[in-house]
Coordinates of C-alpha atoms in Angstrom, one line a residue:
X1 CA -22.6 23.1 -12.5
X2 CA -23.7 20.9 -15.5
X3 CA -22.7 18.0 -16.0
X4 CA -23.8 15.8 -18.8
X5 CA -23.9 11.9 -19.3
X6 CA -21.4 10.7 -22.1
X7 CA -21.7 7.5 -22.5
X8 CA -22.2 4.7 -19.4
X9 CA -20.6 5.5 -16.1
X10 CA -18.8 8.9 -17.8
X11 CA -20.3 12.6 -17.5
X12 CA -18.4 15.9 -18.8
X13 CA -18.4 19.0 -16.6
X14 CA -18.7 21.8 -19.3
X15 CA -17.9 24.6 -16.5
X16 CA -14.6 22.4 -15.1
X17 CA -13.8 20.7 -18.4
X18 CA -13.2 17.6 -16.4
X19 CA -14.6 14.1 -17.2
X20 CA -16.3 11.8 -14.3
X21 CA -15.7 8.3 -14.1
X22 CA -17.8 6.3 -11.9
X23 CA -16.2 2.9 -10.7
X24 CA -18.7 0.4 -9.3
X25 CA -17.3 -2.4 -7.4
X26 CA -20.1 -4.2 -6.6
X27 CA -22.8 -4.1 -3.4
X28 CA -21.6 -3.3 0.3
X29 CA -22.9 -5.7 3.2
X30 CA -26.2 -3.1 3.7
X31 CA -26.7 -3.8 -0.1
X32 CA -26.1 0.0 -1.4
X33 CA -23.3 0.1 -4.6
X34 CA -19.5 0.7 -3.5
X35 CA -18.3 3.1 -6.0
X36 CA -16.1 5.9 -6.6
X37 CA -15.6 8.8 -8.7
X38 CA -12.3 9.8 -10.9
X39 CA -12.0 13.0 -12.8
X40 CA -9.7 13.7 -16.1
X41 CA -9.5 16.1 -18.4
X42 CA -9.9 14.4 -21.7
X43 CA -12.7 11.6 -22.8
X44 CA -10.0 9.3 -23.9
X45 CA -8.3 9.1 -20.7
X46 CA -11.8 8.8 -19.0
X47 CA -12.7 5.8 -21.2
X48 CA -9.1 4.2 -20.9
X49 CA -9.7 4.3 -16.8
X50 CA -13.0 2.4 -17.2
X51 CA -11.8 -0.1 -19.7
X52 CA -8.8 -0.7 -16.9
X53 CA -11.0 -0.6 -14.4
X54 CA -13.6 -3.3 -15.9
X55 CA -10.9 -5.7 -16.8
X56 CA -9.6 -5.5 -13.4
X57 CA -13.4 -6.7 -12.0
X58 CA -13.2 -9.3 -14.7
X59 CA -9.9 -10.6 -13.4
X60 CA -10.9 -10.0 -10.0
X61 CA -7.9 -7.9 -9.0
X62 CA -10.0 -4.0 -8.8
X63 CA -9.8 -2.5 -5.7
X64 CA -13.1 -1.3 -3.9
X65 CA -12.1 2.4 -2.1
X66 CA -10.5 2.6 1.1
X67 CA -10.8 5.5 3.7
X68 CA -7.5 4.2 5.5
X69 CA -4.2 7.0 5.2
X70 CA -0.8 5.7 5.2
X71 CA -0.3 7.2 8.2
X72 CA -3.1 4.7 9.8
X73 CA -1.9 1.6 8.0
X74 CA 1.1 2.2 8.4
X75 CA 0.9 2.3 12.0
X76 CA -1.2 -1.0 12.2
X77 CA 1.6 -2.1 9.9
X78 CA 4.1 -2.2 12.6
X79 CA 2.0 -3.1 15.5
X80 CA 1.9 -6.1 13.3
X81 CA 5.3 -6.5 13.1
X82 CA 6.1 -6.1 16.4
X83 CA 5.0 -9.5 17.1
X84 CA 7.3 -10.9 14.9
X85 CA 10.5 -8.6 14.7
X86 CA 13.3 -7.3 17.2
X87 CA 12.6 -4.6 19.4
X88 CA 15.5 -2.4 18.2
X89 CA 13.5 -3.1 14.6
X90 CA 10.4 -2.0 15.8
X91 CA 11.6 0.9 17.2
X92 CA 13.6 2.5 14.3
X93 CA 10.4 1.8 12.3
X94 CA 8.4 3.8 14.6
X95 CA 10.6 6.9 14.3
X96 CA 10.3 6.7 11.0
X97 CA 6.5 6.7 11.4
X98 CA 6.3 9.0 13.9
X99 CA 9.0 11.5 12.7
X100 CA 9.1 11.5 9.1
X101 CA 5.7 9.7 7.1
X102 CA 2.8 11.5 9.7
X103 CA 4.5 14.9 9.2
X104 CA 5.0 14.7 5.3
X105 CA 2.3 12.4 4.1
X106 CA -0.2 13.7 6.8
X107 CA -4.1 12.4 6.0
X108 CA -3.3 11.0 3.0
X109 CA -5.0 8.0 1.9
X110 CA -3.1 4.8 1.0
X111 CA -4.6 4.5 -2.2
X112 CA -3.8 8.2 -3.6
X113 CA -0.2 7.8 -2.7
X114 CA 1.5 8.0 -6.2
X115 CA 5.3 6.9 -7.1
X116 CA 5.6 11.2 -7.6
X117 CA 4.5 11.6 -4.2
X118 CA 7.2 9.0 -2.8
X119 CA 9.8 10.9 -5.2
X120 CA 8.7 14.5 -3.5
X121 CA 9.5 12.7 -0.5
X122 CA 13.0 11.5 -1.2
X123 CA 13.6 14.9 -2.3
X124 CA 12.7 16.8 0.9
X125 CA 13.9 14.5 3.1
X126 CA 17.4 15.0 1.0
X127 CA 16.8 18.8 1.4
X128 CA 16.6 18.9 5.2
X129 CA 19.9 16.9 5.1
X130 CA 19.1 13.3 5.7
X131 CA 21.4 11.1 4.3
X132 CA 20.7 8.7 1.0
X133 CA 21.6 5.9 3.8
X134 CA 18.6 6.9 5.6
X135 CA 16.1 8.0 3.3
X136 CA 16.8 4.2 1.6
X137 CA 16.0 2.7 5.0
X138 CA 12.5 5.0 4.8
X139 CA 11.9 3.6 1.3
X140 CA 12.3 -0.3 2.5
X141 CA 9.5 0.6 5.0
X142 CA 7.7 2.1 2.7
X143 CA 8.0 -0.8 0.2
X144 CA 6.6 -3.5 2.8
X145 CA 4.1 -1.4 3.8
X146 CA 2.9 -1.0 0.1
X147 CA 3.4 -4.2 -0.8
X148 CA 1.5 -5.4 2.8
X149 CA -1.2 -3.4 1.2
X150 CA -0.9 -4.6 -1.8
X151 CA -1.5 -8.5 -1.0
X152 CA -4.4 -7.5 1.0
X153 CA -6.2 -5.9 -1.5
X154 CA -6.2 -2.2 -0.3
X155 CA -4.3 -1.5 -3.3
X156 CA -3.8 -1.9 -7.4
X157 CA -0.3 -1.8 -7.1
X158 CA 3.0 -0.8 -5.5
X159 CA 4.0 2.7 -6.0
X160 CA 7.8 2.1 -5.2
X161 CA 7.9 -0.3 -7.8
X162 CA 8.0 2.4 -9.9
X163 CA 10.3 4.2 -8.5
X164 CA 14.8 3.6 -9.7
X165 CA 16.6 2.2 -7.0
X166 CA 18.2 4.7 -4.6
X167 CA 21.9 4.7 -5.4
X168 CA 24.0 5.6 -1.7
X169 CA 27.8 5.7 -1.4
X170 CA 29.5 2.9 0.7
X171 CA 30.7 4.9 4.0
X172 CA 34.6 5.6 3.6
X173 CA 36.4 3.8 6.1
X174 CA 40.2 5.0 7.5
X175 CA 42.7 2.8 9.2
X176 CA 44.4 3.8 12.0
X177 CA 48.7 3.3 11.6
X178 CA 50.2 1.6 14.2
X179 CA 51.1 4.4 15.6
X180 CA 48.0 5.9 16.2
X181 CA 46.9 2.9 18.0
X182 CA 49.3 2.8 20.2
X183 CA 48.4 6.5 21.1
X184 CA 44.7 5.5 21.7
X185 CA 45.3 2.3 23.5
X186 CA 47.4 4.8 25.4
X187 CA 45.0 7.6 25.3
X188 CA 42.3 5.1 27.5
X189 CA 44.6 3.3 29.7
X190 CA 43.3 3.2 33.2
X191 CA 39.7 4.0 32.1
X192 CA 36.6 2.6 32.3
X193 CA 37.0 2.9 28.4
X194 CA 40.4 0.5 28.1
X195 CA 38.6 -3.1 28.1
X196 CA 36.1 -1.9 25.5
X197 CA 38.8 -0.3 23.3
X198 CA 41.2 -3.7 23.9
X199 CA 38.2 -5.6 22.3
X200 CA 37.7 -3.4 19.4
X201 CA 41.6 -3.5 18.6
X202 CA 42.5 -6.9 19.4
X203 CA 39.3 -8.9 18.6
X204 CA 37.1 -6.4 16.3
X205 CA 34.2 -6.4 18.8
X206 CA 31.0 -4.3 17.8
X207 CA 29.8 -2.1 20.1
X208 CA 26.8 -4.2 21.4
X209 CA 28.9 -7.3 21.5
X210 CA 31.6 -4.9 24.0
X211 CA 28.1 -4.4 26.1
X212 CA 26.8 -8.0 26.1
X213 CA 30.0 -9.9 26.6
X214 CA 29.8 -11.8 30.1
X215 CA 32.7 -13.4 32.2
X216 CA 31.1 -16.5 31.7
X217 CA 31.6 -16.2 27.6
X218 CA 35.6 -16.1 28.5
X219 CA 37.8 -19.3 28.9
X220 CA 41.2 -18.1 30.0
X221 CA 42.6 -21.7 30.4
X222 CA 42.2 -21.9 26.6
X223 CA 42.3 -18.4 25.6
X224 CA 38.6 -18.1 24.3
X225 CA 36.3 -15.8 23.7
X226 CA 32.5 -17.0 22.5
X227 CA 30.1 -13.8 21.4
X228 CA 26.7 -15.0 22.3
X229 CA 24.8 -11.7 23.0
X230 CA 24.8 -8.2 22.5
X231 CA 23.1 -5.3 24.5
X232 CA 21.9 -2.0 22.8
X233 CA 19.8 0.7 24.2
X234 CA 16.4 1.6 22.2
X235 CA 15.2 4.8 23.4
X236 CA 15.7 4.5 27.1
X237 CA 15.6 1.1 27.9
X238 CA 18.4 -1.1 27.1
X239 CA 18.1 -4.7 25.6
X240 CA 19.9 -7.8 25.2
X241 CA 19.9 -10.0 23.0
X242 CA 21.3 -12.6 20.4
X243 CA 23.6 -11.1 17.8
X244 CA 21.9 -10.2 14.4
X245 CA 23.0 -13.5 12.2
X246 CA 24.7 -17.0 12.8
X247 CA 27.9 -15.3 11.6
X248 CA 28.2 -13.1 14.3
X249 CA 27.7 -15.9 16.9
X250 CA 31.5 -16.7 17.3
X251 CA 34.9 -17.5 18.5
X252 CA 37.4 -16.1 19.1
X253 CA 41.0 -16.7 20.4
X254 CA 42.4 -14.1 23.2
X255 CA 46.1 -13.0 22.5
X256 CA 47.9 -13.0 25.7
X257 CA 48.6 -9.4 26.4
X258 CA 44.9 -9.5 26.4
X259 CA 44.3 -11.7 28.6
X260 CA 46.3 -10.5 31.0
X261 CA 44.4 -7.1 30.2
X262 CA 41.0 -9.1 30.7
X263 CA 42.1 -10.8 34.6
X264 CA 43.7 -7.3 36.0
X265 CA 40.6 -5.8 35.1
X266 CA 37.7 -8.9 36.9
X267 CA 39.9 -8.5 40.0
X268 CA 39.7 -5.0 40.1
X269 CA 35.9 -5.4 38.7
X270 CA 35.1 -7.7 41.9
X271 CA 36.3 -5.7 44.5
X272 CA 34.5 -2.9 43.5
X273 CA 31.4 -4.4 43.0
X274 CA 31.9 -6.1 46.9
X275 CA 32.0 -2.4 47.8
X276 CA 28.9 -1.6 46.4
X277 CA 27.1 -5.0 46.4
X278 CA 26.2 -5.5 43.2
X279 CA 26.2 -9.1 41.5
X280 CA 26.4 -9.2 37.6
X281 CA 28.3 -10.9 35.0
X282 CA 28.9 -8.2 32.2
X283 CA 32.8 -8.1 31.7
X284 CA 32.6 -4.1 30.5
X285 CA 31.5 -1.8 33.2
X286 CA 31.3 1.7 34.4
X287 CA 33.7 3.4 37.7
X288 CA 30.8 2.3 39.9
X289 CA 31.2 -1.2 38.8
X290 CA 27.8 -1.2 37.0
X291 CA 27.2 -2.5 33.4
X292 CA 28.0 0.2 30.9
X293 CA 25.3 2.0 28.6
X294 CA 26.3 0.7 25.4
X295 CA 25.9 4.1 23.8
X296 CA 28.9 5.4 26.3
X297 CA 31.0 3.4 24.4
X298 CA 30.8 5.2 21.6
X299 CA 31.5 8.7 23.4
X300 CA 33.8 11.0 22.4
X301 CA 36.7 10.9 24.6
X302 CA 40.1 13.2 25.2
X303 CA 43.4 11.7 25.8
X304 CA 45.1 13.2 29.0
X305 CA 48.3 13.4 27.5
X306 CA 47.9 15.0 24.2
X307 CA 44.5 16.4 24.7
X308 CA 43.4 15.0 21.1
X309 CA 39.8 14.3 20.9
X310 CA 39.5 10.4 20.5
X311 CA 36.2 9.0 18.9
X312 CA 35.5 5.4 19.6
X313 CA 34.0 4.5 17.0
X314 CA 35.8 1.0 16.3
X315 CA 32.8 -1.2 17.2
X316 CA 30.0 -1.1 15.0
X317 CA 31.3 -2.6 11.5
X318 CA 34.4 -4.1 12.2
X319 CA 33.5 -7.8 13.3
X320 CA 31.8 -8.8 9.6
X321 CA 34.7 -7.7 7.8
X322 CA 38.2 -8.6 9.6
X323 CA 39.8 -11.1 11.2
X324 CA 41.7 -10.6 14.9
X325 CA 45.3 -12.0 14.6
X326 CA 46.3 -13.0 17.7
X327 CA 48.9 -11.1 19.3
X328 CA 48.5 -8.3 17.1
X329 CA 47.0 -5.1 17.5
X330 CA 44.4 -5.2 14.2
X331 CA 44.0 -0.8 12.9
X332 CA 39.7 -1.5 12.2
X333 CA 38.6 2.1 12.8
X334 CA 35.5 3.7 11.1
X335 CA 34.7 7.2 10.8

């Protein structure tokens, strides 16, 4: 190999044809330079990256290297944030981690991660069929992550920043006719699945708002309903806790038929759980008398009589965007 000085700080490889830039960024705590070593393949762009580089020391903003991969500060990213954030946050972030940036980014060091890599990543992710929805939730990781990174000096700049804005379709959402509610009110009468589909129709519960609501939530001297919790289930251990925002924190009025609905099903409720010996005070529960797993309520089900496959799927959008009429059956559905 020979390499040859240029001018200060630049050599040319005449067997590569690549330029070296050496970046110093001042003396480590042992007192030896920090520096590292750039390549290009023409002189201008190798005295363009010094000149950036040298106003960056003047300004105070360059960035001494970093051996830390995304992968690793990614990870010490969220073990951050889990002292701050919900558990159900945390642990959608750490399938992301685990399942998505480890196996695509791999080794990769923070600071080589370029706006084209992050592109390459939308793209293959899009190829093995996740949805824009999805890959957007990977990119708002991402984007904190950078920008974490960013604040803290590990890097020059934010690569997403770069990046357009991913553009995802709103989900398309189908009403039910009356009709077809009365065949699925129908379809789960006499299940363990009629309370939490009587929530959804009448009141537009979500799902984890069906799993958290407690006897002690209902008033049925005053036909009241107050949503104060929810339970979810995040990986195998179920949670409960406070709904997402002060707009879901409600109340609600109970129409009578549902009332009625509501008492037929806590006497029934009690003397099972007598039977068994259980003592709780979830209002939705499974044949044993035991609270539900919210993610049963969103099982697919088949009505007796027609043998139609009924997905209940009512519970997850609806309570943000309609408003239970009382004595009405309300057609929120989502696909």
């Amino acid at each position: 190999m020979s390499r040859n000085k240029v001018e200060k700080n630049i050599a040319y490889d005449d067997v590569k044809g690549l330029y070296y830039v050496t970046l110093y960024f001042g003396t480590g705590e042992t007192g030896k330079p920090i520096k590292k070593t750039v390549t290009t393949t023409s002189k201008k762009e190798a005295q363009r990256t010094l000149r950036e580089h040298n106003r960056q020391k003047e300004a105070g903003t360059a960035v001494p290297p970093a051996k830390d991969t995304l992968a690793e500060y990614t990870k010490d990213y969220i073990n951050f944030k889990a002292t701050i954030l919900e558990e159900t946050t945390i642990h959608g972030y750490n399938n992301i981690y685990k399942n998505h940036i480890v196996p695509f980014f791999g080794k990769k060091p923070i600071q080589e991660v370029t706006a084209k890599d992050l592109q390459d990543y939308i793209s293959y992710k899009s190829s093995t069929g996740l949805s824009m929805n999805s890959i957007k939730k990977h990119m708002t990781l991402l984007y904190s992550i950078f920008q974490n990174a960013y604040k803290n000096r590990v890097i020059n700049e934010n690569p997403v920043t770069r990046m357009d804005r991913i553009k995802t379709k709103k989900p398309e959402i189908l009403c039910m006719d009356a009709g077809e509610i009365r065949e699925l009110c129908q379809s789960v009468k006499g299940t363990s699945l009629e309370v939490p589909v009587m929530l959804g129709v009448y009141l537009g519960l979500r799902r984890g708002e069906v799993a958290g609501l407690k006897w002690e939530n209902i008033d049925f001297e005053k036909s009241i309903l107050d949503i104060k919790n929810t339970r979810t289930k995040v990986g195998n251990k179920i949670v409960e806790k406070a709904p997402k925002t002060d707009h879901s924190t409600r109340q609600l009025m109970i129409p009578a038929e549902l009332v009625q609905i509501l008492k037929e099903h806590k006497r029934k409720q009690q003397k099972i759980m007598n039977a068994q010996g259980l003592k709780h005070d979830y209002v939705v529960t499974g044949i044993t008398g035991s609270p539900t797993n919210p993610n049963y309520i969103m099982s697919p089900q088949y009505s007796c009589r027609d043998r139609i496959l009924v997905i209940v799927e009512l519970f997850h959008f609806v309570a943000g965007c309609c408003l239970p009429f009382p004595g009405r059956l309300i057609p929120f559905f989502s696909q």
